[in-house]
Coordinates of C-alpha atoms in Angstrom, one line a residue:
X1 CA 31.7 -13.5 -6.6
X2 CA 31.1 -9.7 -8.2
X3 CA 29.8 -7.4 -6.2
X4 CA 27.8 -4.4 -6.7
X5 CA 27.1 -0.8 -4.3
X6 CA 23.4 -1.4 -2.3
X7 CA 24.1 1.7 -0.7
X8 CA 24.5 0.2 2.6
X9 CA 27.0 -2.0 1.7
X10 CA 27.4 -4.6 -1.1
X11 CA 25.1 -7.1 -3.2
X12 CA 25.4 -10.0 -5.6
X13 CA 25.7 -8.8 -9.0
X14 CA 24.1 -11.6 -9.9
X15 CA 21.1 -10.7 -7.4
X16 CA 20.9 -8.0 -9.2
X17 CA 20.6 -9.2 -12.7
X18 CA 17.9 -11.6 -11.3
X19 CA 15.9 -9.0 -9.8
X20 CA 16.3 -6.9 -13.2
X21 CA 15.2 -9.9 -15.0
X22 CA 11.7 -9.9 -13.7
X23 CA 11.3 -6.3 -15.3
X24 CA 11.9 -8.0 -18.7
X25 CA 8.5 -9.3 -18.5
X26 CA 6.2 -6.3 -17.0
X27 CA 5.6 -4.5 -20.1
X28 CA 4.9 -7.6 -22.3
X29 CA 1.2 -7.9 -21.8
X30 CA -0.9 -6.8 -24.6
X31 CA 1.7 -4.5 -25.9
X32 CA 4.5 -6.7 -27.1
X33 CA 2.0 -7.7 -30.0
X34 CA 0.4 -3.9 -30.4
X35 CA 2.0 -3.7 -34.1
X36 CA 0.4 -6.7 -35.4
X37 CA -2.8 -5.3 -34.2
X38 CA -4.1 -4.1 -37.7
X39 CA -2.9 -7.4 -39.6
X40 CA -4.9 -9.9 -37.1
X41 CA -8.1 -7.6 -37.6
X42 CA -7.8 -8.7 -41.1
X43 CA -7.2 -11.9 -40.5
X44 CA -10.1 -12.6 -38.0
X45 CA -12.2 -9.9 -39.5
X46 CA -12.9 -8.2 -36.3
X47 CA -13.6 -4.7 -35.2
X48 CA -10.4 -2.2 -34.7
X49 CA -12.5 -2.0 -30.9
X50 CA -12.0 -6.1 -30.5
X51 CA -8.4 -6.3 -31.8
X52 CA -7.5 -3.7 -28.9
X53 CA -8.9 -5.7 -26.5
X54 CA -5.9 -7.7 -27.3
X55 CA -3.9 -5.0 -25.5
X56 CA -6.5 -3.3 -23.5
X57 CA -7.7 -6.8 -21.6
X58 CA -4.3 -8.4 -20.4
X59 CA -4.0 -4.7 -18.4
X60 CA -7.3 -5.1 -17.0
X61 CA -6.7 -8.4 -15.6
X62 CA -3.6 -7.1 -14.3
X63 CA -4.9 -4.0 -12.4
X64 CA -6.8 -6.0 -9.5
X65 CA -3.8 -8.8 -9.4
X66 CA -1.0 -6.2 -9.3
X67 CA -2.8 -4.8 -5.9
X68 CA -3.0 -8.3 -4.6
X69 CA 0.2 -9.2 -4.8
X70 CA 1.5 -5.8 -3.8
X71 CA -0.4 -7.2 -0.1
X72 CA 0.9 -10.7 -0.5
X73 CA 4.2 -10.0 -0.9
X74 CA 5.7 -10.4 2.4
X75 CA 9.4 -11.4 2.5
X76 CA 8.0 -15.1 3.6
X77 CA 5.9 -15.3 0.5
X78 CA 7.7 -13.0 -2.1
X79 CA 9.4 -16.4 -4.1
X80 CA 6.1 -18.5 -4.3
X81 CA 3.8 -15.0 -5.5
X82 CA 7.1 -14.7 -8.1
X83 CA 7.3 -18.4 -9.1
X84 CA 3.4 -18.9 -9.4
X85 CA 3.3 -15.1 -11.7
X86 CA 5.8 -16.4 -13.8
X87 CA 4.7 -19.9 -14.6
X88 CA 1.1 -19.0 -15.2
X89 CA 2.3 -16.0 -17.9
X90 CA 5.2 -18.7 -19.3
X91 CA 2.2 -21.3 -19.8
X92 CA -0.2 -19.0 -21.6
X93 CA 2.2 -17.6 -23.5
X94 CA 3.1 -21.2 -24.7
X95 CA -0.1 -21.8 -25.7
X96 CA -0.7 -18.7 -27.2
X97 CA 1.5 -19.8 -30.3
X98 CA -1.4 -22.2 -31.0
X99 CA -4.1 -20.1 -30.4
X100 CA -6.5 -19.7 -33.9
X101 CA -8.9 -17.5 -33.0
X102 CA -9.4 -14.1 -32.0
X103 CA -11.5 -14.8 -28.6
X104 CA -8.5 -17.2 -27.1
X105 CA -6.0 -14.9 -28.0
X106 CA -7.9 -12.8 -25.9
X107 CA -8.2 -14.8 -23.1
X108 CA -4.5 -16.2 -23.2
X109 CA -3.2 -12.4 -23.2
X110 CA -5.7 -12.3 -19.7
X111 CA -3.8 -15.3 -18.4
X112 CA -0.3 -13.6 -19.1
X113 CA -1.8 -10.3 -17.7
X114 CA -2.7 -12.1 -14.6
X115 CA 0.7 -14.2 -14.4
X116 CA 2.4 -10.7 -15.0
X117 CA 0.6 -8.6 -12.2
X118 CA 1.9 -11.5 -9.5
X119 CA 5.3 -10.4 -10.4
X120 CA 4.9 -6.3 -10.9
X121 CA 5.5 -5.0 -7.4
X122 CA 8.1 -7.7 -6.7
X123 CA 9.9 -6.0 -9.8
X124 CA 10.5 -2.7 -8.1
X125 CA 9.7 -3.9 -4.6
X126 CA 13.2 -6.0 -4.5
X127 CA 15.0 -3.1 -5.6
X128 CA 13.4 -0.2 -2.9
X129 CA 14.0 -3.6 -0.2
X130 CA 17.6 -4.0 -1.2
X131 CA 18.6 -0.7 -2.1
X132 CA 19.3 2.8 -0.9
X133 CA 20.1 6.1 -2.0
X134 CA 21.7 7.0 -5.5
X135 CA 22.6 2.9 -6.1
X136 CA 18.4 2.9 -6.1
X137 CA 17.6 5.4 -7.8
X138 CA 20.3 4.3 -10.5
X139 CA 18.7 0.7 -10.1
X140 CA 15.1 1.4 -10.2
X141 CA 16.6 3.5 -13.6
X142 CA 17.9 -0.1 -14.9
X143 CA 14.6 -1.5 -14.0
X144 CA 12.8 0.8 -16.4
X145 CA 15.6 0.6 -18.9
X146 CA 15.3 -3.0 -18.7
X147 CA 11.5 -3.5 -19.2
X148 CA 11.4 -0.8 -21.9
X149 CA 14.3 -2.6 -23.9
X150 CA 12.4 -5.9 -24.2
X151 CA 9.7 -4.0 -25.4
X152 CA 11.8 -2.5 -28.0
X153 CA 13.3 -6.0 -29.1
X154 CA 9.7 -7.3 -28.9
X155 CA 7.7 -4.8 -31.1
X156 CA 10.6 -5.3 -33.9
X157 CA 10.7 -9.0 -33.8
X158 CA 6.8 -8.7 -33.6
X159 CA 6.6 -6.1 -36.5
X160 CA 8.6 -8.1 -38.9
X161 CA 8.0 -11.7 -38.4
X162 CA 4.2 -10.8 -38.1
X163 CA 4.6 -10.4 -41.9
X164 CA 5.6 -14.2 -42.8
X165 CA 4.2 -16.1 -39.5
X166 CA 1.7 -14.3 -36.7
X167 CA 1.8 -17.5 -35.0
X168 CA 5.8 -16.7 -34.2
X169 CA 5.0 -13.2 -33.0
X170 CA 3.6 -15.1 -29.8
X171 CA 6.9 -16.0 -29.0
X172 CA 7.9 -13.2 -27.0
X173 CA 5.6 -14.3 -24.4
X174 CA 8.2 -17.2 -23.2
X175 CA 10.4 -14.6 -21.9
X176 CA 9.3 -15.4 -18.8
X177 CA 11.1 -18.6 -18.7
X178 CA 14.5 -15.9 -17.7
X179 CA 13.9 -15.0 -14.5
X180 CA 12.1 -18.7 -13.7
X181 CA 15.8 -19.6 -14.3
X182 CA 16.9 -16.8 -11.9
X183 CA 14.6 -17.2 -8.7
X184 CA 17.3 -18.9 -6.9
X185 CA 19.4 -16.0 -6.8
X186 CA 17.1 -13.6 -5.6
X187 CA 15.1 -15.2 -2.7
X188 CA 15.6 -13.9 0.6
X189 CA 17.7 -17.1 2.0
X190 CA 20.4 -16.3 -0.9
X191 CA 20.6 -12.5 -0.6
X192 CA 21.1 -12.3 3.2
X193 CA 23.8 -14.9 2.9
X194 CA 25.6 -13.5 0.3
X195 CA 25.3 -9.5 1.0
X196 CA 27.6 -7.5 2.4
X197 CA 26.3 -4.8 5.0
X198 CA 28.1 -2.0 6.0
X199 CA 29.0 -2.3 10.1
X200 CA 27.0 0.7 11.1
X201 CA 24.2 -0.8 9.4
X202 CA 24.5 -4.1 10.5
X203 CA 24.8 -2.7 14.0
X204 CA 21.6 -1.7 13.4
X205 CA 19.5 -4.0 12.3
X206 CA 20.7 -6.1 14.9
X207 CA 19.5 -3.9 17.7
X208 CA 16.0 -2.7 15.8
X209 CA 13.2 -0.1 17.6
X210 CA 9.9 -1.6 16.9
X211 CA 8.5 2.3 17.7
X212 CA 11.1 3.9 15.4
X213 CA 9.6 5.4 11.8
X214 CA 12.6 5.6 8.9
X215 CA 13.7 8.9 8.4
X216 CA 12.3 11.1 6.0
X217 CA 9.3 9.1 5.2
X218 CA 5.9 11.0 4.6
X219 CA 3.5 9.9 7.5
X220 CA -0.1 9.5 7.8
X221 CA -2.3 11.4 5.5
X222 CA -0.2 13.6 4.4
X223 CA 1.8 10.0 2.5
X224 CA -2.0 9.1 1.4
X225 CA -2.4 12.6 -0.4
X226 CA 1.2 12.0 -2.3
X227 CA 0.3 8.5 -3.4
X228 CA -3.3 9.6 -5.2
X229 CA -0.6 12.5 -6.8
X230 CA 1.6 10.1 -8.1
X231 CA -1.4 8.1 -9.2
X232 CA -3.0 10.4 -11.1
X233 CA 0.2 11.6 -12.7
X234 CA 1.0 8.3 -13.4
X235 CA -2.4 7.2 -15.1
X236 CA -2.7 10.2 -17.1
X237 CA 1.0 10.3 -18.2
X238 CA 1.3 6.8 -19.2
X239 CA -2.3 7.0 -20.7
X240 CA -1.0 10.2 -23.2
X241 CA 2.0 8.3 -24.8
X242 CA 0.3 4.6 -24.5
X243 CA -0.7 6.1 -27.8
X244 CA 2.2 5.7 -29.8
X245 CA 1.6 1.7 -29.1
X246 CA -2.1 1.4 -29.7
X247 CA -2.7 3.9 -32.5
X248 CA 0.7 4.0 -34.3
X249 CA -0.1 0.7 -36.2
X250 CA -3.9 1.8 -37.4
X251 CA -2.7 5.5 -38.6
X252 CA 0.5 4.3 -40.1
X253 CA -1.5 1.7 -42.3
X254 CA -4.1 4.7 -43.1
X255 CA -1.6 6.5 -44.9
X256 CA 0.1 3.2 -46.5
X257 CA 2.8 2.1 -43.8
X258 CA 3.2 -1.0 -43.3
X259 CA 3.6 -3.2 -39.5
X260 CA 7.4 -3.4 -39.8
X261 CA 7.5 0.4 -40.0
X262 CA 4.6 0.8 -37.2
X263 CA 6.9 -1.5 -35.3
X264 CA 10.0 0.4 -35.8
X265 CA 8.0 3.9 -34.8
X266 CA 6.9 2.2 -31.5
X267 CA 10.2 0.6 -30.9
X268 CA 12.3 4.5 -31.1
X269 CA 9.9 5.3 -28.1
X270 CA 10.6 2.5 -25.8
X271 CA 14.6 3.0 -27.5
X272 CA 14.3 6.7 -25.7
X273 CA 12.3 5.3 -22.8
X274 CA 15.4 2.8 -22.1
X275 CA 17.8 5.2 -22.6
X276 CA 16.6 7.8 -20.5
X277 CA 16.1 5.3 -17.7
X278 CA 19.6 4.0 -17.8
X279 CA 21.0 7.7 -17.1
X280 CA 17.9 9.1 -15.5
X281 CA 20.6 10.2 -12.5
X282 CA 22.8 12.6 -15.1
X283 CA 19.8 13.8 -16.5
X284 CA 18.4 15.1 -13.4
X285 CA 21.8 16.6 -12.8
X286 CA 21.7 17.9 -16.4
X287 CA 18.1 19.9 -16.6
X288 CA 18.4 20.5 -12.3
X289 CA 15.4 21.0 -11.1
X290 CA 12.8 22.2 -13.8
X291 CA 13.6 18.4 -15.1
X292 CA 9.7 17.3 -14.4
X293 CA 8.5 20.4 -15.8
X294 CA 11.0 20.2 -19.7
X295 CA 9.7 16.4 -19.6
X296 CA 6.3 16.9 -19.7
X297 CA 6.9 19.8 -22.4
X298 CA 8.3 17.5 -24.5
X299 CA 6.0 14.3 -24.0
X300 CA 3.1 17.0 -25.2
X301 CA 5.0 18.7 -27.9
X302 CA 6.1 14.8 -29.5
X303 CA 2.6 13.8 -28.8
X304 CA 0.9 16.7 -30.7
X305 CA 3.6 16.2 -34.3
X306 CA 3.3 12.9 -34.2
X307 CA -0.7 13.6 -34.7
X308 CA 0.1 16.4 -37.1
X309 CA 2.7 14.4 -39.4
X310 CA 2.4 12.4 -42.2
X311 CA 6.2 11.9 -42.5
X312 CA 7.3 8.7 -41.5
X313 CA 10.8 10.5 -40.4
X314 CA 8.9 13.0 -38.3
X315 CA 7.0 10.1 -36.6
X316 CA 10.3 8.3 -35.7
X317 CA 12.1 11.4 -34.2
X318 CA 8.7 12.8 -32.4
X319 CA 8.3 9.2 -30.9
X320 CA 11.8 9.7 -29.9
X321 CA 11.4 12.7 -28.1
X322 CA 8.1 11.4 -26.4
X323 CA 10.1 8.4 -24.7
X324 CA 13.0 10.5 -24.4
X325 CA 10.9 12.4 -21.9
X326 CA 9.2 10.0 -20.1
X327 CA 11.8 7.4 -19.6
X328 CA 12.8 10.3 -17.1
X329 CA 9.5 10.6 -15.3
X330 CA 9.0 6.7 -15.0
X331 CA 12.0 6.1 -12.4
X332 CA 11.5 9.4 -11.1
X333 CA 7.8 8.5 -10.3
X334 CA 9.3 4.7 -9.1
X335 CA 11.7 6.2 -6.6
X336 CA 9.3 8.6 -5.1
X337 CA 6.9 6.1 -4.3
X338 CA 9.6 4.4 -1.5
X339 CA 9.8 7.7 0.0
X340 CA 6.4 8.5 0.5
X341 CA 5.5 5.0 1.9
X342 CA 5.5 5.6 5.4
X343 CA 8.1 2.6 5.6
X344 CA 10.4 0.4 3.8
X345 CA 8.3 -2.5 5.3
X346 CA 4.9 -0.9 3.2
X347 CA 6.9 -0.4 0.2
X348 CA 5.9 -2.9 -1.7
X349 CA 2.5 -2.6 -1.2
X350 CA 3.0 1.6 -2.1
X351 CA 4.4 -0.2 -5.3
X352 CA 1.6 -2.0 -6.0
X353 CA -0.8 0.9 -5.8
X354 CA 1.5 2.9 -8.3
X355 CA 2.0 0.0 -10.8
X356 CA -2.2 -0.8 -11.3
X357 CA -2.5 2.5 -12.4
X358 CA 0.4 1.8 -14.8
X359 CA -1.9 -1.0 -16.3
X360 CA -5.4 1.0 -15.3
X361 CA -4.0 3.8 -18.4
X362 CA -3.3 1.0 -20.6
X363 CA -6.4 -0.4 -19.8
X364 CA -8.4 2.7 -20.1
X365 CA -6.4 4.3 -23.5
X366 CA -8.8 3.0 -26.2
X367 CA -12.2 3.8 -24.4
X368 CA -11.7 7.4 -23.7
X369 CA -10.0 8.4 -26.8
X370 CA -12.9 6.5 -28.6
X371 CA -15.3 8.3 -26.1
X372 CA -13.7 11.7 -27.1
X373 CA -13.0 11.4 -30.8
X374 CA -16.9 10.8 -30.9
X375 CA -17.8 14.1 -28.7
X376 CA -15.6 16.2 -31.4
X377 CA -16.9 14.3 -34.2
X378 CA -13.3 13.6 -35.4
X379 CA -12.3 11.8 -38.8
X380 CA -8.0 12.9 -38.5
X381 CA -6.5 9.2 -38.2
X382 CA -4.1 11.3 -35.8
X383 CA -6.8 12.7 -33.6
X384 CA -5.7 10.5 -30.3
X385 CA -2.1 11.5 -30.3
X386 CA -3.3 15.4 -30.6
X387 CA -5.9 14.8 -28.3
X388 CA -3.2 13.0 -26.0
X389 CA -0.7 15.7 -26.8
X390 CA -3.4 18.3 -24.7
X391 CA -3.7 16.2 -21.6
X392 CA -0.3 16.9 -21.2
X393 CA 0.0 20.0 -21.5
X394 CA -2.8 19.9 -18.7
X395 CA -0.5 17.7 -16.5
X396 CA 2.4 20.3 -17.0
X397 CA 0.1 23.6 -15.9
X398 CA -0.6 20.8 -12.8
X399 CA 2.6 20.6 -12.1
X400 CA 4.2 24.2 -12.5
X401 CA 1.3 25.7 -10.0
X402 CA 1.8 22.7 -7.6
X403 CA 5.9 23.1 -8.1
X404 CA 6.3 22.7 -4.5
X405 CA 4.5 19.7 -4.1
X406 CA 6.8 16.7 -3.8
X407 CA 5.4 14.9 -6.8
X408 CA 6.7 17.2 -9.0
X409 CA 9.5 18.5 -7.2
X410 CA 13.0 17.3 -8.1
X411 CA 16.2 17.4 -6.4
X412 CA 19.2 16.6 -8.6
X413 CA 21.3 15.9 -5.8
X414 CA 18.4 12.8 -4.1
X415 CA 16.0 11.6 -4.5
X416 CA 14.9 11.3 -1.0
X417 CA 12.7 14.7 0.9
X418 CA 14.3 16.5 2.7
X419 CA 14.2 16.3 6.7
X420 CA 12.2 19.6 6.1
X421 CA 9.7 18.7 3.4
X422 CA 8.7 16.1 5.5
X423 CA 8.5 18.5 8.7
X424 CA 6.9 20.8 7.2
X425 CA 4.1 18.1 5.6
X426 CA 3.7 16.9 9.4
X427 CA 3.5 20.4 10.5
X428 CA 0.9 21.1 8.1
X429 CA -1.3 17.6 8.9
X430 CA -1.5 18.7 12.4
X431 CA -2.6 22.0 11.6
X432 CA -5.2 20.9 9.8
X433 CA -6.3 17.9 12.4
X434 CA -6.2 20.8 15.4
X435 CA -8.8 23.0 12.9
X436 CA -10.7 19.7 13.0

């Protein structure tokens, strides 16, 4: 059997390709079939508002699921939440080739977006369970470098078989079927039987302190204040270059592109998003430390061309530098979130707060920019990425005032605080609840 570095010892690699194989299904909902969006609005005659909800819906659905499983997901239930999630979004997606209207399509991407928010926080929450140090931060990398690259293979399959069959399109919802396969190599039976933990570990967790707290893990409030950070970076982020997914399609075809190039355009972001999560560890080395800070530079600065361009060249290279950017922020964002859950034990629960607002920006994307193109009275079919380029550049003034805060903060070397960041939070927590 191959083994592979846990960072306390050793783990399947097949364990490991099992637990990546639930990421291949997390980004499916909604906007695996985003570049077909403007060719079923002809074909059911709907409003460009009702063939989002297409995308918008599924994440929705997800959003209040993903938090309930992030709770359910206790090591004695984690393979029934993660058999039931996948079945249900394997079944709708079946169905969905059939589908012939517009409403059911709607409702069948609800049914995947509910299968699929069982499964979210299991996707990362086995990796922050099972891993440590730089083999999780490289692993929670893979994760997003695995999700992003079925996205990828999705919106090109979508974006050119869309032109003989839409039916066939649906197909990328039985993906799911994967990691149904896989379940038996990742349950909790089959890992602890099969791992290899290092003696001073195992030593350990054989003797464990009920009252002990891991080490530098963010406690009490001051872990609640870096959660609604990550949050609201998240949201915002993933809200700004949802764009290139939901509006690509509908500008493109404005200035006489057609679906297979719309899907080509959104696939060179999730390309860069892949990429970037596969080597997110020598990137942070590369940049050092201002790495948050030149990502969110560039996520604006590929936002803003895209919105400016009519080249289809310029669009392909701007989406490229937009996922470039943020397929370094995504795992970043991932492996912060086990650090400032007070334990390993309320990780997966952390998780689940982090990914609904993954879903909640998706959700949210076609609403706001709708709400704002009508405040500025807007007709430029590239108003959204321009507009989406701006919030940005808000996020990045955020984060160079709040440098110090650990959300933004990066340290090449780990990802893990430092014994004095966290000391210094606690410090500054019981200042303020002695002025209380």
């Amino acid at each position: 059997m191959k083994y592979v570095d846990s960072g306390n010892g050793k783990m399947p690699l097949i364990s490991l390709l099992a637990i990546l194989a639930i990421s291949l299904t997390i980004n499916l909902p909604g906007l695996a079939v985003s570049p077909m969006l403007g060719k079923l609005r002809h074909i059911f005659d709907s409003s460009e508002l009702e063939s989002q909800l297409l995308t918008s819906l599924p994440n929705l659905v997800m959003i209040p699921v993903v938090l309930i499983a992030g709770k359910m997901s206790t090591p004695r239930w984690q393979t029934a939440v993660l058999t039931t999630g996948l079945s249900i979004f394997f079944v709708a997606g079946l169905a969905s080739l059939f589908a012939d209207s517009m409403g059911l399509l709607i409702f069948l991407g609800c049914m995947c977006g509910v299968g699929c928010g069982l499964v979210v926080p299991i996707a990362a929450g086995y990796i922050s369970e099972w891993f440590s140090g730089r083999p999780r931060q490289s692993d929670l990398g893979l994760k997003s470098t695995t999700s992003n690259s079925m996205v990828i293979i999705a919106n090109v399959y979508v974006g050119w078989v869309a032109v003989h069959n839409w039916h066939a399109a649906f197909a990328v919802y039985l993906i799911p079927l994967v990691p149904l396969c896989l379940i038996p190599f990742m349950t909790q039976k089959y890992i602890k039987a099969h791992r290899q933990v290092d003696a001073a570990e195992a030593a350990k967790s054989a003797t464990p302190d009920p009252t002990a707290s891991p080490a530098y893990h963010f406690q009490g409030k001051e872990s609640l204040r870096l959660l609604i950070g990550l949050i609201v970076l998240y949201v915002f982020l993933t809200y700004s270059t949802t764009s290139i997914s939901y509006y690509a399609p509908f500008m493109m075809e404005k200035y006489g592109m057609d679906s297979t190039q719309a899907g080509i355009v959104t696939a060179a972001y999730y390309l860069m998003v892949a990429v970037s999560g596969a080597i997110v560890g020598s990137l942070k080395r590369f940049f050092g430390r201002p790495v948050m800070f030149i990502s969110l530079a560039l996520c604006a600065i590929g936002l803003i061309i895209i919105g400016f361009t009519k080249s289809y060249l310029v669009m392909i290279l701007a989406s490229l530098v937009t996922g470039f950017a943020y397929g370094i922020i995504q795992p970043v964002i991932y492996n912060k979130t086990t650090y400032i859950a007070p334990t390993r034990k309320l990780g997966m629960t952390y998780f689940g707060y982090v990914l609904s607002s993954n879903y909640l920006s998706i959700m949210m994307v076609p609403f706001v920019d709708s709400f704002f193109r009508k405040i500025f009275h807007s007709t430029s079919p590239g108003f959204e990425f321009v507009f989406s380029g701006c919030v940005v550049c808000l996020l990045l003034i955020w984060a160079l005032v709040e440098r110090k805060n650990y959300v933004f903060a990066v340290n090449p070397a780990s990802a893990a605080p430092s014994p004095q960041e966290v000391a210094a939070a606690t410090a500054a927590e019981n200042i303020l609840d002695g002025k209380k």
